[in-house]
Coordinates of C-alpha atoms in Angstrom, one line a residue:
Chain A
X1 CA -59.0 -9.5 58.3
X2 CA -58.5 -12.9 56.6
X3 CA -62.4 -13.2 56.9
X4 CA -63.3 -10.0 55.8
X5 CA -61.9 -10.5 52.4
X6 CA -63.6 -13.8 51.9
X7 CA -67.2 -12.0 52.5
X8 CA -66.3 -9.1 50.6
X9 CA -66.0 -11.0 47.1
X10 CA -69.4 -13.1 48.0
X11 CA -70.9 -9.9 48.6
X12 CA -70.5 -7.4 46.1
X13 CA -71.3 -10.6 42.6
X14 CA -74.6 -11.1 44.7
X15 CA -75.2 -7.1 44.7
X16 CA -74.8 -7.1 40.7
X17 CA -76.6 -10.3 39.8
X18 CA -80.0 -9.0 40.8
X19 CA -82.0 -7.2 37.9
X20 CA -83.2 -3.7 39.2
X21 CA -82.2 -0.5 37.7
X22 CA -78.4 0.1 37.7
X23 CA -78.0 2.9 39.6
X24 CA -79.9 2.3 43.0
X25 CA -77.8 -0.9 43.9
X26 CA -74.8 0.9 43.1
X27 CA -75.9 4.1 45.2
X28 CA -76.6 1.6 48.2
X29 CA -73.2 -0.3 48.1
X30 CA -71.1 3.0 47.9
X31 CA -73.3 4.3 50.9
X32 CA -72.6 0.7 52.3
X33 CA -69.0 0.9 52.0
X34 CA -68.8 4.9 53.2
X35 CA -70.4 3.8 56.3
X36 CA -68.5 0.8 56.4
X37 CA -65.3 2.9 56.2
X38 CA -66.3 4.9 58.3
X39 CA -66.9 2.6 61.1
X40 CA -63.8 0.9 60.4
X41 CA -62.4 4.3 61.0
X42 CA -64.1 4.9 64.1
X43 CA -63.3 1.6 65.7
X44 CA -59.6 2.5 64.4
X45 CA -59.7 5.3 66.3
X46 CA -60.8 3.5 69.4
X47 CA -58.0 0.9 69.3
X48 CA -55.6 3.9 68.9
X49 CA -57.1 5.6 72.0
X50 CA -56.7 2.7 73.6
X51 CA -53.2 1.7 72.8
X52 CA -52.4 5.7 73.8
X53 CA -54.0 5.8 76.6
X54 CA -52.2 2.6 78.1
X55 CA -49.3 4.0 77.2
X56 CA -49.7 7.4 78.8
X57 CA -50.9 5.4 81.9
X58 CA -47.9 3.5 81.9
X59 CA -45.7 6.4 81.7
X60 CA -47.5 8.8 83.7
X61 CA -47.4 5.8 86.5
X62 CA -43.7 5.5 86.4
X63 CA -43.0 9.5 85.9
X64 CA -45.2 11.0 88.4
X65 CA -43.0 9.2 91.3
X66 CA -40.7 10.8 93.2
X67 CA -38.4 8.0 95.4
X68 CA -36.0 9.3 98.1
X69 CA -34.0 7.5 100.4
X70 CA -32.3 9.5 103.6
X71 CA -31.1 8.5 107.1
X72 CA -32.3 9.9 110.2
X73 CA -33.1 8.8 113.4
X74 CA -30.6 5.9 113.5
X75 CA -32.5 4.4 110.5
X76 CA -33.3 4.9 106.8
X77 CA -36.1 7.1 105.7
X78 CA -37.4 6.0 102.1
X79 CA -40.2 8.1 100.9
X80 CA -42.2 7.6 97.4
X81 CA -44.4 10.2 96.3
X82 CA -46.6 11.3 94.1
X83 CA -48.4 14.3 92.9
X84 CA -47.3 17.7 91.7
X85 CA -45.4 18.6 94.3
X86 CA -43.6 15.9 95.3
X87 CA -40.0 16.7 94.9
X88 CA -40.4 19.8 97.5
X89 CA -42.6 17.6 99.5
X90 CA -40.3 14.8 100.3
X91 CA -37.5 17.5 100.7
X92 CA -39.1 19.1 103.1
X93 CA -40.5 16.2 105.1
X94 CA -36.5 15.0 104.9
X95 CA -35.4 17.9 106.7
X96 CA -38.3 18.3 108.9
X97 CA -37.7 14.3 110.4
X98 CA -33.8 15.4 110.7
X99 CA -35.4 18.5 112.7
X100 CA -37.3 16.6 115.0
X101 CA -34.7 14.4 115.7
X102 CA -33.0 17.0 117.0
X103 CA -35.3 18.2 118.8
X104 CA -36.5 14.9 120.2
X105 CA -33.8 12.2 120.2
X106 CA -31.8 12.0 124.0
X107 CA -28.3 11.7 121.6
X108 CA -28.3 15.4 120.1
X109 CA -26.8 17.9 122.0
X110 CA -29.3 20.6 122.9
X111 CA -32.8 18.8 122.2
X112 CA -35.6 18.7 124.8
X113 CA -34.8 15.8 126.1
X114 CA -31.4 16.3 126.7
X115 CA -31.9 19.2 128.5
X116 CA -34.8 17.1 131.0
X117 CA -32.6 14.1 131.5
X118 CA -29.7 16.8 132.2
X119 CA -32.1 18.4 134.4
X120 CA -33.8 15.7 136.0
X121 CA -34.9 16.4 139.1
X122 CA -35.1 19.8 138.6
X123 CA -37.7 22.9 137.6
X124 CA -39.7 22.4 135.1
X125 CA -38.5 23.5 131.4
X126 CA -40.0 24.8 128.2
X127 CA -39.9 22.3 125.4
X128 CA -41.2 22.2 121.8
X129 CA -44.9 21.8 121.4
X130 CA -44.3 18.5 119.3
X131 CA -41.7 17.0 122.1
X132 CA -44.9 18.3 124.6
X133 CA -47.6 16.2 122.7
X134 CA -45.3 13.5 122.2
X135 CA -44.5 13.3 126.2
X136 CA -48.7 13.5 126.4
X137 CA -49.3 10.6 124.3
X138 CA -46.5 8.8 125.9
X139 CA -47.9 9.0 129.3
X140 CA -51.3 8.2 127.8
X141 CA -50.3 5.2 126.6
X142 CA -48.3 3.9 129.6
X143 CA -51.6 4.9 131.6
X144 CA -53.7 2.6 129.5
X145 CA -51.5 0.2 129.7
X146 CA -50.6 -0.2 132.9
X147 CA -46.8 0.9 132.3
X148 CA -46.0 -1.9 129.6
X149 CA -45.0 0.8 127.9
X150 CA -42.9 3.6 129.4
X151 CA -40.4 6.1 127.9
X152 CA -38.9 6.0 131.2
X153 CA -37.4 2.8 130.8
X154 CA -34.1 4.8 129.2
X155 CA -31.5 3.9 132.2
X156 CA -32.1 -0.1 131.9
X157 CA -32.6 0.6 127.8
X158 CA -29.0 2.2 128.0
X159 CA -27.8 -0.7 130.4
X160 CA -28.8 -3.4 128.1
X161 CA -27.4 -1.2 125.2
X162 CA -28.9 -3.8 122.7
X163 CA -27.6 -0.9 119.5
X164 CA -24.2 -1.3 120.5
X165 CA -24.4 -5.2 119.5
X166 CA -22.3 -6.6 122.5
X167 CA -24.0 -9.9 124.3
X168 CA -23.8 -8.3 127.6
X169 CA -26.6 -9.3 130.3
X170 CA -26.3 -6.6 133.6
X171 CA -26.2 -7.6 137.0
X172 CA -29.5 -8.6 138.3
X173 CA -28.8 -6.1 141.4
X174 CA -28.0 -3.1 138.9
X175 CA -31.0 -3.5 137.2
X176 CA -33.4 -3.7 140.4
X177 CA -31.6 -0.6 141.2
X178 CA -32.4 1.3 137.9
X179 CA -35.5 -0.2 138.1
X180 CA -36.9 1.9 141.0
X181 CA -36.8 5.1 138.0
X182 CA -38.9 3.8 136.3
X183 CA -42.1 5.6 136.1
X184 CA -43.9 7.8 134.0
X185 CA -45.7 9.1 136.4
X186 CA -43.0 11.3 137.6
X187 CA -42.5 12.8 133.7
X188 CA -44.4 16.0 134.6
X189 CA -45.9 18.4 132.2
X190 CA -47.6 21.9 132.5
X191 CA -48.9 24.6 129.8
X192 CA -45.6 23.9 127.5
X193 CA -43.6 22.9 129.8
X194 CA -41.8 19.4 131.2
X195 CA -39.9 18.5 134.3
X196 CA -38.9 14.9 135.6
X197 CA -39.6 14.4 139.1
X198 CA -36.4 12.0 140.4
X199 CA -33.0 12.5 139.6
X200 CA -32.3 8.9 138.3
X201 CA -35.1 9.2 135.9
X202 CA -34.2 9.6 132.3
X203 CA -35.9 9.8 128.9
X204 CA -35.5 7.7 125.4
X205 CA -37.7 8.9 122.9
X206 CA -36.5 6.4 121.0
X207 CA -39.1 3.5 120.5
X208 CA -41.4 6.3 118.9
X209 CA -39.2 8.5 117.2
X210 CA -39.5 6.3 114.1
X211 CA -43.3 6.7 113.8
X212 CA -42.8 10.7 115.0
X213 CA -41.1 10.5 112.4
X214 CA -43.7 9.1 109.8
X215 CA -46.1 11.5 111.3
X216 CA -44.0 14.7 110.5
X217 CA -43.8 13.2 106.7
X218 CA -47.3 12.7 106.4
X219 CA -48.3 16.4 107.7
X220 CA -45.8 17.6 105.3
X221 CA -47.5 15.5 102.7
X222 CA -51.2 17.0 103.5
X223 CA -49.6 20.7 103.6
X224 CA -48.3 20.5 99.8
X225 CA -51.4 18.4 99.1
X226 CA -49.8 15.4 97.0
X227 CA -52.0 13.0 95.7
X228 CA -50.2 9.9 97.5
X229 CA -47.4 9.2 99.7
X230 CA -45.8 6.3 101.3
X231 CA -43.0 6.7 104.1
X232 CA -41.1 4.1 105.9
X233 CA -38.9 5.3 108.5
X234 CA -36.9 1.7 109.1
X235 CA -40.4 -0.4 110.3
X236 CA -42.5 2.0 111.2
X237 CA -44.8 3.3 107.6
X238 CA -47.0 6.4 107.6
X239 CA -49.6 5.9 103.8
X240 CA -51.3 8.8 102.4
X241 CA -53.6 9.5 99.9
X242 CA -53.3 6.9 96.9
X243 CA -51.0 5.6 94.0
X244 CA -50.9 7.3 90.8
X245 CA -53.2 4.3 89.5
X246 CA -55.5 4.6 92.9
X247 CA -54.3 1.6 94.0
X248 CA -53.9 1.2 97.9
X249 CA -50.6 1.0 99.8
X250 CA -49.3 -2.4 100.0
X251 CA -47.3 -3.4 102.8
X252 CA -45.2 -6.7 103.8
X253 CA -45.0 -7.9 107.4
X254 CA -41.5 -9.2 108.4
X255 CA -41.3 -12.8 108.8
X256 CA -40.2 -12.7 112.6
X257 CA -38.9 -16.6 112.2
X258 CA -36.2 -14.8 109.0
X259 CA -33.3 -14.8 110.1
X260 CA -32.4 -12.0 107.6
X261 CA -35.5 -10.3 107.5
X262 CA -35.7 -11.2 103.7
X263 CA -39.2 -12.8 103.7
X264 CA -42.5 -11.4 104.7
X265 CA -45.4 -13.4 106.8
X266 CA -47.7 -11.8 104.6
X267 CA -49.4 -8.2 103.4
X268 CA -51.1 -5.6 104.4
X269 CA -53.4 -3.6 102.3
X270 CA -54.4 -0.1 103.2
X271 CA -55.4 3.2 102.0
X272 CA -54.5 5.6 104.7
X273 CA -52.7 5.1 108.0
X274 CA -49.8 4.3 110.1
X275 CA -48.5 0.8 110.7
X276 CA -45.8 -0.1 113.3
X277 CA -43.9 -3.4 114.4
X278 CA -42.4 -4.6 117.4
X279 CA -40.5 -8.0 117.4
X280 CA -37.7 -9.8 119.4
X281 CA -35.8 -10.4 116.5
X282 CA -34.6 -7.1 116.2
X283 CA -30.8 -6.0 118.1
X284 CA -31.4 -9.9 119.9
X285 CA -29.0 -12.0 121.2
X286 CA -29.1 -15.5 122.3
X287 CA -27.1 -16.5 125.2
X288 CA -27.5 -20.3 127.2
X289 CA -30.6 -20.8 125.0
X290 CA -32.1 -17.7 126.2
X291 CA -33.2 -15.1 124.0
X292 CA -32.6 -11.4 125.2
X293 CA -34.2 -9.2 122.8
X294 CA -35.0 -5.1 122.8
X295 CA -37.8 -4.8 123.9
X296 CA -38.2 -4.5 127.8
X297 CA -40.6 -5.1 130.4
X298 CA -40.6 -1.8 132.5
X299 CA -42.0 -3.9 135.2
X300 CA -39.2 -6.4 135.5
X301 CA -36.3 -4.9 133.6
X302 CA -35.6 -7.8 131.6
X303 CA -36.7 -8.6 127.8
X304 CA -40.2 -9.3 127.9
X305 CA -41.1 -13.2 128.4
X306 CA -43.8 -12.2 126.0
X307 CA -45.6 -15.5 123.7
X308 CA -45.6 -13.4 121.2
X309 CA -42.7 -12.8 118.4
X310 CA -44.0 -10.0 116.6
X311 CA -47.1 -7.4 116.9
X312 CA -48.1 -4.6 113.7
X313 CA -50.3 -2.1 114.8
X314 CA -52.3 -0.2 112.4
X315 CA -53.7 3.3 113.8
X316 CA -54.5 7.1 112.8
X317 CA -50.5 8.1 114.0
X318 CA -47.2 7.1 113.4
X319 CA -45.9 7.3 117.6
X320 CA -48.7 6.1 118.5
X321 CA -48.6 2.5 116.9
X322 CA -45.2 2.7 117.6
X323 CA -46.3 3.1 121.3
X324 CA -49.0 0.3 120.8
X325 CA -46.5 -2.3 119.2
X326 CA -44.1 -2.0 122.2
X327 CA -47.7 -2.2 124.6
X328 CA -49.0 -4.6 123.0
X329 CA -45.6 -7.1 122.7
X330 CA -45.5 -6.7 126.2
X331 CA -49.0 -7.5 127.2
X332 CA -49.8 -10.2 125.1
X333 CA -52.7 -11.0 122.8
X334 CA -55.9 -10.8 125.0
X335 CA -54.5 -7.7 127.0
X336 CA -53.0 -6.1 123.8
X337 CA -56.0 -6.3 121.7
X338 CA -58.1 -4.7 124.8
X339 CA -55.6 -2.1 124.9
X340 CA -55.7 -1.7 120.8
X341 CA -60.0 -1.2 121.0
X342 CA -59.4 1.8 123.4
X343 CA -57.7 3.6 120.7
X344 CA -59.4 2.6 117.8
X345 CA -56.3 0.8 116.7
X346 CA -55.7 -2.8 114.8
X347 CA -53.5 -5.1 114.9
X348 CA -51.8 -8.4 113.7
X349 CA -50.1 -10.6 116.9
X350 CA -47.9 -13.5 115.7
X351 CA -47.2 -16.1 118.3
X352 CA -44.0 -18.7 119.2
X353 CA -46.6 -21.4 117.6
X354 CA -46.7 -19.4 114.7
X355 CA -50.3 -18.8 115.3
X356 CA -51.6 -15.2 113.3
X357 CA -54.2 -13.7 115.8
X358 CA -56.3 -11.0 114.2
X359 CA -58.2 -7.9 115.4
X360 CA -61.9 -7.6 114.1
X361 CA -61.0 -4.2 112.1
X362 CA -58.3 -6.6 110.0
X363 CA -60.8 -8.3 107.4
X364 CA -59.6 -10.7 105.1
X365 CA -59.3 -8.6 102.1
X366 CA -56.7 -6.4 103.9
X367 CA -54.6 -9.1 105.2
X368 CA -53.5 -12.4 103.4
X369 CA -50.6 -15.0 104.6
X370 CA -47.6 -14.9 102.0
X371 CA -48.4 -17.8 99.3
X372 CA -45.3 -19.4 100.0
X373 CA -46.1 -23.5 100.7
X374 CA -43.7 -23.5 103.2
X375 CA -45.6 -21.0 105.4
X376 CA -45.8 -22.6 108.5
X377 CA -48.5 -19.7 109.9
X378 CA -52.4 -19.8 110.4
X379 CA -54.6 -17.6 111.2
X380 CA -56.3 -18.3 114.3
X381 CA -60.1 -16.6 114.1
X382 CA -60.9 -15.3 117.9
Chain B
X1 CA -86.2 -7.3 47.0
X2 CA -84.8 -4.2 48.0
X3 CA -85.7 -4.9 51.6
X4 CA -84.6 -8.0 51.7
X5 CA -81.1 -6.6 50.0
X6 CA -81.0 -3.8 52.8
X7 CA -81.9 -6.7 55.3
X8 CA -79.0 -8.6 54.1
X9 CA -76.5 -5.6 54.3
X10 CA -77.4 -5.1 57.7
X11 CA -76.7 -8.5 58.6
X12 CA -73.2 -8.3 56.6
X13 CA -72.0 -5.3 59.1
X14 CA -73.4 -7.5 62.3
X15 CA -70.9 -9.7 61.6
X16 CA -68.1 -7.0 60.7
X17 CA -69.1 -5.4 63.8
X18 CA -68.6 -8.2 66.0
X19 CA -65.5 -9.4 63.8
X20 CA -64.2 -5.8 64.7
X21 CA -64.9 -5.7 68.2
X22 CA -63.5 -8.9 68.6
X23 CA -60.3 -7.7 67.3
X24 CA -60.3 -4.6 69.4
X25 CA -60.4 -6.2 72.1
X26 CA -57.5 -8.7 71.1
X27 CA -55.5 -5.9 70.8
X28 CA -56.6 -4.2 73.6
X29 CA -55.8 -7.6 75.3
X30 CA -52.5 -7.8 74.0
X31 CA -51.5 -4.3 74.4
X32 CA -52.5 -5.0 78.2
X33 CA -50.7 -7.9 78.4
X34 CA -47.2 -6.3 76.9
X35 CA -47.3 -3.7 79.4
X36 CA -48.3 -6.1 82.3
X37 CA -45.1 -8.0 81.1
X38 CA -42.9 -5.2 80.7
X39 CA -41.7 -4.1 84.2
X40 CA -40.9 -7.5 85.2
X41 CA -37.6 -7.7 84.8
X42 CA -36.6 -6.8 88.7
X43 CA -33.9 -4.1 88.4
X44 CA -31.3 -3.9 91.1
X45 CA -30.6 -0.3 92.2
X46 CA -27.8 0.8 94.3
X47 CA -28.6 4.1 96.6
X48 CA -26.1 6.2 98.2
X49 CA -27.5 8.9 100.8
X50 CA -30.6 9.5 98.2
X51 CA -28.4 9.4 95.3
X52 CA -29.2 6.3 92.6
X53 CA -25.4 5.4 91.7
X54 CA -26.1 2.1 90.2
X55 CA -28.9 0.6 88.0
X56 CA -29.1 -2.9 86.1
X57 CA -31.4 -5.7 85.1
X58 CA -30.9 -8.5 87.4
X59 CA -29.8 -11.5 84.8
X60 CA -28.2 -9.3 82.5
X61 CA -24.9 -9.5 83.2
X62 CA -22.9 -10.6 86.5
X63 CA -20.8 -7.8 87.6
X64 CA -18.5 -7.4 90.6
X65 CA -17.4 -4.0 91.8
X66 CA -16.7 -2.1 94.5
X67 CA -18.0 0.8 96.4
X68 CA -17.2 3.8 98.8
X69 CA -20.0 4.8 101.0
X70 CA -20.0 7.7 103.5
X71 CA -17.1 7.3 106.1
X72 CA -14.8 5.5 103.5
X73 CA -16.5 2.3 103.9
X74 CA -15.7 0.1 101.3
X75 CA -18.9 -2.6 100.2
X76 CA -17.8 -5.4 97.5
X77 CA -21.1 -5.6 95.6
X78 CA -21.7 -8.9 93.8
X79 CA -24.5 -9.2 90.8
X80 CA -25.3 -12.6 89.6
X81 CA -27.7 -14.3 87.2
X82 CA -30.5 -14.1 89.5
X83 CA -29.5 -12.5 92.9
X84 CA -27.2 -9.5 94.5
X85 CA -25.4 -9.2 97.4
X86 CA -22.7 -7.8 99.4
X87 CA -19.6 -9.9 99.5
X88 CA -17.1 -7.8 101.8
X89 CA -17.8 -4.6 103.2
X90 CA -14.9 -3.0 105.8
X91 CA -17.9 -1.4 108.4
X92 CA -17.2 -2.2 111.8
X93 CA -21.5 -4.5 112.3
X94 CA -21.2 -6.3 108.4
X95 CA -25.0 -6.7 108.7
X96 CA -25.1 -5.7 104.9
X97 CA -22.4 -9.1 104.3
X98 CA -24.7 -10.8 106.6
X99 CA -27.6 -10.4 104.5
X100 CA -26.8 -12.6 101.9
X101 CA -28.5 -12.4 98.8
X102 CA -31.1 -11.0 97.6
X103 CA -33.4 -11.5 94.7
X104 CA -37.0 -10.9 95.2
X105 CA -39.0 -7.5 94.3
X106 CA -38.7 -5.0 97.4
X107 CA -35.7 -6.7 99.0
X108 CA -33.2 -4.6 100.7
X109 CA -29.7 -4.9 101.5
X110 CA -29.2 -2.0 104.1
X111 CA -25.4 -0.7 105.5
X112 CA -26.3 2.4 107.4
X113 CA -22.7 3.4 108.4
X114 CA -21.9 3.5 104.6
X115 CA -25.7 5.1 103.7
X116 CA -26.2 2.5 100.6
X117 CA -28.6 0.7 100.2
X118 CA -29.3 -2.4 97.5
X119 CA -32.4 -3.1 96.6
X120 CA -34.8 -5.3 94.1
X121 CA -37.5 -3.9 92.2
X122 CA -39.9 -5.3 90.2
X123 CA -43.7 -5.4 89.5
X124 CA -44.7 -7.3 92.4
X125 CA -43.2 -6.0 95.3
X126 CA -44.7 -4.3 98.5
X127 CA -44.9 -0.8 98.8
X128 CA -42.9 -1.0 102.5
X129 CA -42.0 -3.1 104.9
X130 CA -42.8 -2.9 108.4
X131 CA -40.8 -4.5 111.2

């Protein structure tokens, strides 16, 4: 501005010092200035655009989300959305989680498996077709993994009863003796229907209900087609679509060495997908310098002497990384990354050395190592 | 003479032109930069069963109240300068007390028998957290 005026002055005594006829020069400076102003008047248009349309972006960003927190399945279910439906969208995916927990969860009075552990033993029954495909991919998963993984594992789960808090380890003999239930092999399902082969078996539904649950969110999400959705059902996180910005879904990995869970290893970027977490410091207890943690080897009946402290899994549904991140603790890195490529799954395995071991689908742009200098994690290249 | 005066006046706007742009984009720059600054102040907001009951700017003011969740639980909710937490709580696991404090952009302090939550917000943070 300052500048303008000192050419201006400069300008306009050169213009009138010249000696050609009056009137031209004065013609071409007024047409001079006209188009001057009205370039300035342009350009001031463009900086007004400008500052409007950051300010609409701004506050179409912060109005067009719709944040809801709820509890279900023994856990909180927070939900952001957005798009213009998003207020009946995350009601109805609310209701439809708390539906399918009662429908899936062994707790509730009524649901399908319930009524199989009740009936254990017994004819076969008809169930829901979600609890159906759930019990399919259940088995799957235990197939391909050689049992690591194995919903049937509910009598030594209920044993341990790590939810209830108490630092209780069960007599070795008990747990050999529960042990002989466990098997998915006898879960047995026909055309819509399920029946457990033994009488001692039982069901827990339980280390996948959390990424069922993300999975019932997400279909909600597609059916009232919103334009992006996050949903975290306590670890477990189904992403749809994008942000209101088109950013993608940013999402923090636990630091398994927290002892509060306040600080994240590092992030996860993504644009669509499911990503689940098992760890041992979840419901854990330490006892004679032993750590007994949640997650069981169905082979043994003890906490898994895994060397790993936490697995993500990222993969196309919500039980199934669920299913994976239990696997794949269990297995270990070589096994658990074999067992990952047979379902098209990726995933992240942090070790007791703090070593960060990789799957080829995680590429460095997706995943980076919180920029905290205390970090004491690398990431190990295979 | 008219040529070079025309020749001359087109010079005069090059230098307008680029003066202008240059201050389109400083404010275009700046405008940027005042709403990159603006959500940084992390909010703390207080949640009960879906319901926002409390919102403040973390370093505003300290504040120290209490609060019924579902079941009757009673949660002591501390605000300081720079963090939150949850100083007494009468639920039977006190995970939420055992939390300590919180201050960074997407932490959580969860009591699921009382359905609150307390959590940071701010420009940085995750969208989730898995675990």
């Amino acid at each position: 501005m300052i500048l303008q005026n000192n050419i201006n002055p400069k300008n306009s005594p050169d213009n009138s010092s010249h000696e050609n006829p009056k009137t031209e020069p004065k013609k071409s400076t007024k047409k001079v200035i006209t188009a001057r102003r009205l370039k300035w008047l342009s350009l001031l248009f463009c900086v007004l655009a400008v500052v409007l349309i950051a300010i609409s972006v701004v506050l179409h960003n912060k109005m067009s989300e719709h944040t809801v927190l709820t509890y279900s399945m023994g856990s909180y279910v927070q939900q952001r959305v957005y798009g213009a439906d998003k207020k009946t969208a995350a009601q109805e995916a609310a209701s439809m989680i708390t539906e399918l927990e009662n429908t899936i969860s062994w707790r509730v009075e009524g649901s399908d498996i319930e009524k199989l552990n009740l009936k254990s033993g017994g004819e076969f029954i008809e169930i829901a077709p979600v609890t159906y495909d759930l019990l399919l991919l259940c088995k799957d998963v235990s197939e391909l993994s050689d049992g690591a993984f194995d919903v049937t594992i509910a009598p030594l789960s209920h044993l341990w009863n790590f939810d209830s808090g108490d630092e209780y380890i069960p007599d070795h003999a008990l747990i050999d003796e529960l042990l002989s239930s466990v098997n998915y092999k006898s879960i047995l399902l026909d055309d819509g229907s399920a029946a457990l082969k033994n009488k001692i078996t039982a069901l827990d539904l339980g280390g996948i209900g959390k990424g069922a649950a993300c999975d019932t969110a997400v279909e909600i999400y597609k059916k009232h087609e919103v334009s992006g959705a996050i949903v975290a059902c306590g670890g477990s996180i189904g992403a749809y679509g994008r942000k209101a910005l088109g950013d993608s879904w940013k999402i923090a990995i636990r630091d398994p060495l927290s002892d509060d869970g306040s600080t994240s290893l590092g992030t996860l970027e993504i644009d669509e997908g499911f990503v689940s977490t098992s760890g041992n410091y979840e419901k854990s207890f330490t006892k004679d310098g032993t750590l007994y943690h949640h997650i069981l080897d169905p082979h043994t009946g003890y906490p898994a002497a895994s060397e790993l402290t936490s697995v993500t899994v990222l993969g196309g549904s919500g039980a199934l990384t669920d299913a994976l991140a239990t696997a794949c603790f269990v297995l270990g890195v070589e096994d658990g990354k074999k067992l990952l490529a047979k379902y098209d799954a990726e995933g992240i395995f942090i070790d007791q050395k703090q070593q960060v071991f990789l799957t080829s689908g995680i590429t460095e742009e997706m995943f980076t190592l919180s920029r905290i200098t205390s970090s004491p994690y690398t990431v190990v290249s295979s | 003479m008219r040529k070079q005066e025309s020749l001359k006046n087109r010079k005069f706007i090059k230098k307008t032109d680029i003066l202008l742009f240059l201050g389109i984009l400083l404010i275009g720059l700046s405008v940027l930069l005042i709403f990159s600054a603006l959500p940084y102040g992390e909010t703390v907001i207080i949640e009960h069963d879906g319901e926002v009951i409390f919102e403040g700017k973390l370093g505003a003011q300290d504040e120290s109240f209490e609060l019924e969740g579902s079941g009757g639980i009673i949660l002591g909710v501390d605000i300081a300068e720079h963090h939150a937490s949850v100083t007494h709580a009468s639920c039977p696991d006190q995970i939420c007390v055992r939390t300590g404090s919180i201050s960074k952009p997407g932490e959580t302090i969860i009591c699921l028998p009382a359905k609150i939550s307390i959590t940071v917000r701010g420009s940085t943070e995750a969208d989730a957290v898995t675990f």
